[in-house]
Each structure stands twice: as C-alpha cells, then as structure tokens.
Amino acid sequence: MARRITIPVRAFGSEVGMPAVPELAKWLKGKRGVEADLTTYRLDRSLDGQEEVAVPTAGGLFYGERLSGAFLGMEDGVLVGEPGIDPAAVAADARSVTARRKDAWFSLPAPHVLGFSDASIGDDEEFSETIADLYARLAREMRDLGVRGHVLVAEEADAIELEVLAGRKMLFFPKDPETFDLELLLEYQGELILPAKALSRAPDLMERFRVRKLILLDAEEADLRAAAEFADPDMLESGGYCEEACPGYWKSLVERASIPR
C-alpha cells in the first residue's frame, strides 16, 4: 500500500442542541458528586467523536450565555457599573473539559458576538478595549487550569479585538470566511482559514501575508492534494465547525485527512 501523509484535523467548535429529558437525566446520573448543568452537558457532548482529532475543541457559539454571565457590571448585556469578571463558572467548565481531554482547546463567541453595549464608559474604543481585556483575563484563568488555547468564533474582523487578543493561544475563527475581512485578520494571525471550495483564494493571500498554517474547512482528499501543490504539507490542516451529527462529522473529517506521499 502506498505511503500517505496524515494531515492534522483541527476542531473550531460544535453546536449541541437541547437534549431530551431522559437523555439529560441519564447523563446527570454519571455526574453525581460533581456540579453539572445543561451547559456542562453540552460542553461534554461537544467533544463526542473527536478522539482522533489532532486539536480537539469543546464549546462553540452555544457557550455565549455562560460566558456573558462571567462579566461583572452588566445588566441585560449593558455595562452600567464597574467592569470586571467572575471566573468561577467558566473555571469549573474548564476543569470539566480538561478532565475529559487534557489537550482540549475551548471555543467561545468572540466579544462582538455577545452584543454587549456601553452605558458607563462613554467611549466606544475604550469600551471595546475593556471588554477585550476582560476576555484575555478569562482566557488566562482557563489556560491556568489546563485549557490549551481558545478559538474565538467571529462574525466580523474587529481591529481592537484582534490587537488585544490574537495570538498563538487565541485563534480567531471566521464563521463565514467568504464575507469576512481575511486581509485584516491575517495582519494579526498567521492561520489562514478557508472553506475548501475557496482554495483558489489561498495563493494570493499567502503571497501577501505571512501564513504559518493553511486550514481548509470540510476538506476532501482532493482539496488537500490540490493545496499541497503550492503549500508544504507541514503547513496544511483540515478544519471543521460542526453544526449537526457531530460524532460522525469528526470521524469523517479524520478519515479524509490524508494525501499520497
């Protein structure tokens, strides 16, 4: 059999629906003695099927409600008091996730996705910087507990968020790369994330920006072979964000992630 190159698979998050009551009750029985709720359940389920994923990731956009509750000084998403964080709930979630997968990353909605607004600071840029700084503090708390890094699921490229947060342990994931300002993103981040069907955009972007990794979403083997014609295989990753039927989704992505040597 011809030798093949395995392309690492990276998860960017998952969407986990609401379970039926019997399913949740059965899961909770296995968590006796541990504080757990519906969000804990969804985090646990978000890792299903990621056993062979090189960079497993818990969470996703569904985690926004829990995350919002960690910000102090807020009333209904509006900053009205002294900004701060209470990391207790997200810290407990970090412990739960790392107990299952020691190498797991954590996927969060990017700050602008939470829809916070200001009625206290009085300056838009200062408000955005404040929220981004609080995000960075929460992320450090989680990494101190063993979380390997964070994915920030973003709807737009926000220069302030990128300036404060982008780094090797904080990766922005453009939810819709076809409408996202990838040029601005690549000024701060060395990972180029594209749908496999948009691979034709990669050579130009890689020529104009310093790209460390080319990550193709929902790639077939043919897409990875095509990318290897102009990018070193060591630069390639196959990525995904699961919307439904996640255990099968991740297993299929792993099965497709190899090319002939």
mmCIF file of C-alpha atoms in Angstrom:
data_model
loop_
_atom_site.group_PDB
_atom_site.id
_atom_site.type_symbol
_atom_site.label_atom_id
_atom_site.label_comp_id
_atom_site.label_asym_id
_atom_site.label_seq_id
_atom_site.Cartn_x
_atom_site.Cartn_y
_atom_site.Cartn_z
ATOM 1 C CA MET A 1 0.000 0.000 0.000
ATOM 2 C CA ALA A 2 1.352 3.433 -0.937
ATOM 3 C CA ARG A 3 2.558 5.515 1.999
ATOM 4 C CA ARG A 4 0.443 8.523 2.882
ATOM 5 C CA ILE A 5 0.860 11.797 4.748
ATOM 6 C CA THR A 6 -1.638 12.344 7.524
ATOM 7 C CA ILE A 7 -2.976 15.895 7.660
ATOM 8 C CA PRO A 8 -3.866 17.034 11.196
ATOM 9 C CA VAL A 9 -7.511 17.835 11.884
ATOM 10 C CA ARG A 10 -8.382 20.877 13.983
ATOM 11 C CA ALA A 11 -11.785 21.473 15.555
ATOM 12 C CA PHE A 12 -13.093 25.016 15.865
ATOM 13 C CA GLY A 13 -16.185 24.163 17.904
ATOM 14 C CA SER A 14 -19.573 22.496 17.696
ATOM 15 C CA GLU A 15 -23.226 23.263 18.082
ATOM 16 C CA VAL A 16 -25.012 20.990 20.544
ATOM 17 C CA GLY A 17 -28.783 21.035 20.718
ATOM 18 C CA MET A 18 -31.027 20.631 23.735
ATOM 19 C CA PRO A 19 -31.272 17.026 24.931
ATOM 20 C CA ALA A 20 -34.445 15.151 25.715
ATOM 21 C CA VAL A 21 -35.140 14.933 29.445
ATOM 22 C CA PRO A 22 -34.376 11.179 29.713
ATOM 23 C CA GLU A 23 -31.030 11.659 27.959
ATOM 24 C CA LEU A 24 -30.041 14.517 30.264
ATOM 25 C CA ALA A 25 -31.190 12.596 33.353
ATOM 26 C CA LYS A 26 -29.095 9.578 32.355
ATOM 27 C CA TRP A 27 -26.044 11.804 31.814
ATOM 28 C CA LEU A 28 -26.517 13.538 35.175
ATOM 29 C CA LYS A 29 -26.547 10.170 36.969
ATOM 30 C CA GLY A 30 -22.968 9.701 35.845
ATOM 31 C CA LYS A 31 -22.048 13.108 37.298
ATOM 32 C CA ARG A 32 -23.086 12.511 40.898
ATOM 33 C CA GLY A 33 -20.906 14.456 43.270
ATOM 34 C CA VAL A 34 -19.924 16.885 40.510
ATOM 35 C CA GLU A 35 -21.631 20.226 39.889
ATOM 36 C CA ALA A 36 -23.183 19.947 36.425
ATOM 37 C CA ASP A 37 -25.959 21.568 34.420
ATOM 38 C CA LEU A 38 -27.227 21.838 30.849
ATOM 39 C CA THR A 39 -24.208 23.839 29.696
ATOM 40 C CA THR A 40 -21.852 21.268 31.226
ATOM 41 C CA TYR A 41 -23.748 18.585 29.321
ATOM 42 C CA ARG A 42 -23.435 20.481 26.029
ATOM 43 C CA LEU A 43 -19.701 21.027 26.572
ATOM 44 C CA ASP A 44 -19.228 17.319 27.239
ATOM 45 C CA ARG A 45 -21.224 16.323 24.163
ATOM 46 C CA SER A 46 -19.311 18.814 22.002
ATOM 47 C CA LEU A 47 -16.232 16.609 22.365
ATOM 48 C CA ASP A 48 -18.016 13.466 21.151
ATOM 49 C CA GLY A 49 -16.341 11.918 18.120
ATOM 50 C CA GLN A 50 -13.143 13.974 18.492
ATOM 51 C CA GLU A 51 -10.994 11.105 19.746
ATOM 52 C CA GLU A 52 -8.779 11.159 16.616
ATOM 53 C CA VAL A 53 -8.895 14.927 16.105
ATOM 54 C CA ALA A 54 -5.388 16.377 16.493
ATOM 55 C CA VAL A 55 -6.640 19.627 18.074
ATOM 56 C CA PRO A 56 -9.888 18.793 19.903
ATOM 57 C CA THR A 57 -12.084 21.703 20.927
ATOM 58 C CA ALA A 58 -15.009 21.925 23.330
ATOM 59 C CA GLY A 59 -17.672 24.603 23.146
ATOM 60 C CA GLY A 60 -18.932 26.833 20.375
ATOM 61 C CA LEU A 61 -21.406 29.661 19.942
ATOM 62 C CA PHE A 62 -23.802 27.971 22.380
ATOM 63 C CA TYR A 63 -21.399 28.876 25.191
ATOM 64 C CA GLY A 64 -22.259 32.558 24.906
ATOM 65 C CA GLU A 65 -24.863 32.611 27.677
ATOM 66 C CA ARG A 66 -22.484 31.131 30.260
ATOM 67 C CA LEU A 67 -19.663 33.379 29.120
ATOM 68 C CA SER A 68 -21.807 36.518 29.325
ATOM 69 C CA GLY A 69 -22.553 35.730 32.964
ATOM 70 C CA ALA A 70 -18.846 35.988 33.828
ATOM 71 C CA PHE A 71 -18.771 39.732 33.106
ATOM 72 C CA LEU A 72 -19.485 41.981 36.082
ATOM 73 C CA GLY A 73 -21.091 45.415 35.920
ATOM 74 C CA MET A 74 -23.592 44.260 33.281
ATOM 75 C CA GLU A 75 -27.382 44.461 33.264
ATOM 76 C CA ASP A 76 -29.038 42.690 30.331
ATOM 77 C CA GLY A 77 -25.832 42.980 28.309
ATOM 78 C CA VAL A 78 -25.346 46.682 29.050
ATOM 79 C CA LEU A 79 -22.344 47.874 31.052
ATOM 80 C CA VAL A 80 -23.738 50.062 33.804
ATOM 81 C CA GLY A 81 -21.178 49.591 36.579
ATOM 82 C CA GLU A 82 -17.550 48.812 37.257
ATOM 83 C CA PRO A 83 -16.331 46.270 34.656
ATOM 84 C CA GLY A 84 -14.829 43.065 35.960
ATOM 85 C CA ILE A 85 -15.022 39.283 35.788
ATOM 86 C CA ASP A 86 -16.192 36.437 37.974
ATOM 87 C CA PRO A 87 -14.395 33.420 36.517
ATOM 88 C CA ALA A 88 -15.926 30.787 38.821
ATOM 89 C CA ALA A 89 -18.378 29.247 36.337
ATOM 90 C CA VAL A 90 -16.028 29.230 33.343
ATOM 91 C CA ALA A 91 -13.246 27.876 35.551
ATOM 92 C CA ALA A 92 -15.485 24.972 36.566
ATOM 93 C CA ASP A 93 -16.218 24.330 32.879
ATOM 94 C CA ALA A 94 -12.503 24.406 32.091
ATOM 95 C CA ARG A 95 -11.878 21.762 34.752
ATOM 96 C CA SER A 96 -14.694 19.619 33.373
ATOM 97 C CA VAL A 97 -13.374 19.818 29.805
ATOM 98 C CA THR A 98 -9.738 19.119 30.701
ATOM 99 C CA ALA A 99 -10.786 16.181 32.893
ATOM 100 C CA ARG A 100 -12.115 14.557 29.730
ATOM 101 C CA ARG A 101 -9.444 15.768 27.269
ATOM 102 C CA LYS A 102 -6.173 17.085 28.661
ATOM 103 C CA ASP A 103 -5.262 18.502 25.241
ATOM 104 C CA ALA A 104 -8.552 20.294 24.571
ATOM 105 C CA TRP A 105 -8.984 23.837 23.325
ATOM 106 C CA PHE A 106 -12.097 25.864 24.171
ATOM 107 C CA SER A 107 -14.341 27.624 21.643
ATOM 108 C CA LEU A 108 -16.028 30.897 22.653
ATOM 109 C CA PRO A 109 -18.046 33.529 20.805
ATOM 110 C CA ALA A 110 -15.800 36.495 20.016
ATOM 111 C CA PRO A 111 -16.547 39.618 22.103
ATOM 112 C CA HIS A 112 -18.622 41.371 19.416
ATOM 113 C CA VAL A 113 -20.839 38.296 19.055
ATOM 114 C CA LEU A 114 -22.067 38.669 22.640
ATOM 115 C CA GLY A 115 -23.652 42.003 21.713
ATOM 116 C CA PHE A 116 -22.582 43.946 24.804
ATOM 117 C CA SER A 117 -23.232 47.690 24.833
ATOM 118 C CA ASP A 118 -21.995 50.557 26.972
ATOM 119 C CA ALA A 119 -23.810 52.910 29.316
ATOM 120 C CA SER A 120 -20.863 53.603 31.607
ATOM 121 C CA ILE A 121 -17.517 54.270 29.910
ATOM 122 C CA GLY A 122 -18.745 56.675 27.256
ATOM 123 C CA ASP A 123 -16.136 55.938 24.603
ATOM 124 C CA ASP A 124 -16.616 53.195 22.011
ATOM 125 C CA GLU A 125 -12.935 52.309 21.583
ATOM 126 C CA GLU A 126 -12.243 52.284 25.318
ATOM 127 C CA PHE A 127 -15.320 50.114 25.861
ATOM 128 C CA SER A 128 -14.194 47.613 23.209
ATOM 129 C CA GLU A 129 -10.674 47.520 24.683
ATOM 130 C CA THR A 130 -12.108 46.962 28.156
ATOM 131 C CA ILE A 131 -14.226 44.000 27.057
ATOM 132 C CA ALA A 132 -11.295 42.508 25.116
ATOM 133 C CA ASP A 133 -9.022 42.890 28.156
ATOM 134 C CA LEU A 134 -11.599 41.094 30.315
ATOM 135 C CA TYR A 135 -11.760 38.314 27.701
ATOM 136 C CA ALA A 136 -7.987 37.957 27.906
ATOM 137 C CA ARG A 137 -8.179 37.657 31.703
ATOM 138 C CA LEU A 138 -10.870 34.971 31.490
ATOM 139 C CA ALA A 139 -8.853 33.061 28.902
ATOM 140 C CA ARG A 140 -5.758 33.140 31.125
ATOM 141 C CA GLU A 141 -7.802 31.802 34.034
ATOM 142 C CA MET A 142 -8.933 28.879 31.859
ATOM 143 C CA ARG A 143 -5.459 28.188 30.485
ATOM 144 C CA ASP A 144 -4.063 28.179 34.013
ATOM 145 C CA LEU A 145 -6.436 25.257 34.620
ATOM 146 C CA GLY A 146 -5.113 23.311 31.654
ATOM 147 C CA VAL A 147 -7.083 24.526 28.615
ATOM 148 C CA ARG A 148 -4.559 24.504 25.744
ATOM 149 C CA GLY A 149 -5.921 27.512 23.883
ATOM 150 C CA HIS A 150 -9.037 29.306 22.685
ATOM 151 C CA VAL A 151 -10.979 29.640 19.469
ATOM 152 C CA LEU A 152 -12.944 32.869 19.134
ATOM 153 C CA VAL A 153 -15.846 32.382 16.725
ATOM 154 C CA ALA A 154 -16.166 35.704 14.912
ATOM 155 C CA GLU A 155 -18.744 37.235 12.594
ATOM 156 C CA GLU A 156 -16.515 40.178 11.625
ATOM 157 C CA ALA A 157 -12.894 41.277 11.857
ATOM 158 C CA ASP A 158 -12.691 43.801 14.688
ATOM 159 C CA ALA A 159 -9.318 45.575 14.792
ATOM 160 C CA ILE A 160 -9.412 46.217 18.546
ATOM 161 C CA GLU A 161 -10.271 42.619 19.374
ATOM 162 C CA LEU A 162 -7.544 41.368 17.050
ATOM 163 C CA GLU A 163 -4.969 43.742 18.509
ATOM 164 C CA VAL A 164 -5.721 42.705 22.101
ATOM 165 C CA LEU A 165 -6.488 39.015 21.709
ATOM 166 C CA ALA A 166 -4.967 37.413 18.597
ATOM 167 C CA GLY A 167 -2.021 35.123 19.327
ATOM 168 C CA ARG A 168 -0.813 31.532 19.239
ATOM 169 C CA LYS A 169 -3.131 30.575 22.105
ATOM 170 C CA MET A 170 -6.088 32.655 20.871
ATOM 171 C CA LEU A 171 -7.242 31.833 17.347
ATOM 172 C CA PHE A 172 -9.980 33.792 15.582
ATOM 173 C CA PHE A 173 -12.292 31.589 13.524
ATOM 174 C CA PRO A 174 -14.240 33.453 10.818
ATOM 175 C CA LYS A 175 -17.692 31.863 10.900
ATOM 176 C CA ASP A 176 -18.261 32.880 7.276
ATOM 177 C CA PRO A 177 -14.830 33.258 5.626
ATOM 178 C CA GLU A 178 -16.389 34.186 2.289
ATOM 179 C CA THR A 179 -17.678 37.520 3.673
ATOM 180 C CA PHE A 180 -15.045 38.011 6.391
ATOM 181 C CA ASP A 181 -12.212 40.551 6.043
ATOM 182 C CA LEU A 182 -9.444 37.940 5.852
ATOM 183 C CA GLU A 183 -6.856 40.568 4.921
ATOM 184 C CA LEU A 184 -7.354 42.353 8.252
ATOM 185 C CA LEU A 185 -7.357 39.046 10.114
ATOM 186 C CA LEU A 186 -4.062 37.991 8.526
ATOM 187 C CA GLU A 187 -2.396 41.176 9.748
ATOM 188 C CA TYR A 188 -2.723 39.718 13.246
ATOM 189 C CA GLN A 189 -2.976 35.956 12.772
ATOM 190 C CA GLY A 190 -0.789 33.510 10.864
ATOM 191 C CA GLU A 191 -3.501 30.911 10.324
ATOM 192 C CA LEU A 192 -5.379 31.232 7.039
ATOM 193 C CA ILE A 193 -8.788 29.558 7.383
ATOM 194 C CA LEU A 194 -10.740 28.948 4.183
ATOM 195 C CA PRO A 195 -13.597 26.735 3.055
ATOM 196 C CA ALA A 196 -12.134 24.019 0.853
ATOM 197 C CA LYS A 197 -14.241 25.309 -2.029
ATOM 198 C CA ALA A 198 -12.455 28.684 -1.752
ATOM 199 C CA LEU A 199 -8.945 27.220 -2.011
ATOM 200 C CA SER A 200 -8.272 29.351 -5.109
ATOM 201 C CA ARG A 201 -8.001 32.408 -2.810
ATOM 202 C CA ALA A 202 -5.093 30.915 -0.871
ATOM 203 C CA PRO A 203 -2.070 31.526 -3.178
ATOM 204 C CA ASP A 204 -2.648 35.278 -3.391
ATOM 205 C CA LEU A 205 -3.222 35.660 0.351
ATOM 206 C CA MET A 206 -0.189 33.506 1.151
ATOM 207 C CA GLU A 207 1.963 35.661 -1.105
ATOM 208 C CA ARG A 208 0.854 38.903 0.568
ATOM 209 C CA PHE A 209 0.806 37.784 4.216
ATOM 210 C CA ARG A 210 2.966 35.644 6.491
ATOM 211 C CA VAL A 211 0.895 32.460 6.742
ATOM 212 C CA ARG A 212 2.024 29.721 9.140
ATOM 213 C CA LYS A 213 -0.881 27.337 8.579
ATOM 214 C CA LEU A 214 -3.386 26.864 5.767
ATOM 215 C CA ILE A 215 -6.525 25.345 7.276
ATOM 216 C CA LEU A 216 -9.170 24.061 4.868
ATOM 217 C CA LEU A 217 -12.684 23.655 6.206
ATOM 218 C CA ASP A 218 -14.558 20.431 5.413
ATOM 219 C CA ALA A 219 -11.804 19.335 3.061
ATOM 220 C CA GLU A 220 -11.918 16.278 0.864
ATOM 221 C CA GLU A 221 -8.711 14.446 -0.026
ATOM 222 C CA ALA A 222 -8.728 16.101 -3.447
ATOM 223 C CA ASP A 223 -8.759 19.554 -1.812
ATOM 224 C CA LEU A 224 -5.763 18.686 0.346
ATOM 225 C CA ARG A 225 -3.890 17.271 -2.648
ATOM 226 C CA ALA A 226 -4.566 20.496 -4.560
ATOM 227 C CA ALA A 227 -3.309 22.601 -1.639
ATOM 228 C CA ALA A 228 -0.127 20.518 -1.406
ATOM 229 C CA GLU A 229 0.742 21.591 -4.951
ATOM 230 C CA PHE A 230 1.622 25.101 -3.704
ATOM 231 C CA ALA A 231 1.943 24.694 0.094
ATOM 232 C CA ASP A 232 4.223 22.430 2.100
ATOM 233 C CA PRO A 233 2.183 19.561 3.594
ATOM 234 C CA ASP A 234 3.551 20.547 7.024
ATOM 235 C CA MET A 235 1.571 23.794 6.671
ATOM 236 C CA LEU A 236 -1.729 22.058 5.988
ATOM 237 C CA GLU A 237 -4.534 21.291 8.390
ATOM 238 C CA SER A 238 -8.098 20.134 7.866
ATOM 239 C CA GLY A 239 -10.573 22.072 9.977
ATOM 240 C CA GLY A 240 -14.217 21.953 10.891
ATOM 241 C CA TYR A 241 -17.011 23.539 12.870
ATOM 242 C CA CYS A 242 -19.760 21.010 13.460
ATOM 243 C CA GLU A 243 -23.371 22.107 13.071
ATOM 244 C CA GLU A 244 -25.075 18.709 13.497
ATOM 245 C CA ALA A 245 -24.474 14.937 13.752
ATOM 246 C CA CYS A 246 -21.096 15.757 15.246
ATOM 247 C CA PRO A 247 -19.600 12.361 16.160
ATOM 248 C CA GLY A 248 -19.940 11.196 12.563
ATOM 249 C CA TYR A 249 -18.840 14.582 11.225
ATOM 250 C CA TRP A 250 -15.494 14.483 13.039
ATOM 251 C CA LYS A 251 -14.823 10.843 12.197
ATOM 252 C CA SER A 252 -15.455 11.506 8.508
ATOM 253 C CA LEU A 253 -13.184 14.566 8.550
ATOM 254 C CA VAL A 254 -10.350 12.491 10.055
ATOM 255 C CA GLU A 255 -10.829 9.681 7.532
ATOM 256 C CA ARG A 256 -10.464 12.127 4.627
ATOM 257 C CA ALA A 257 -7.410 13.913 6.036
ATOM 258 C CA SER A 258 -4.514 12.271 4.231
ATOM 259 C CA ILE A 259 -2.710 12.631 0.913
ATOM 260 C CA PRO A 260 -0.290 10.433 -1.051
ATOM 261 C CA ARG A 261 3.342 10.908 -0.068
#
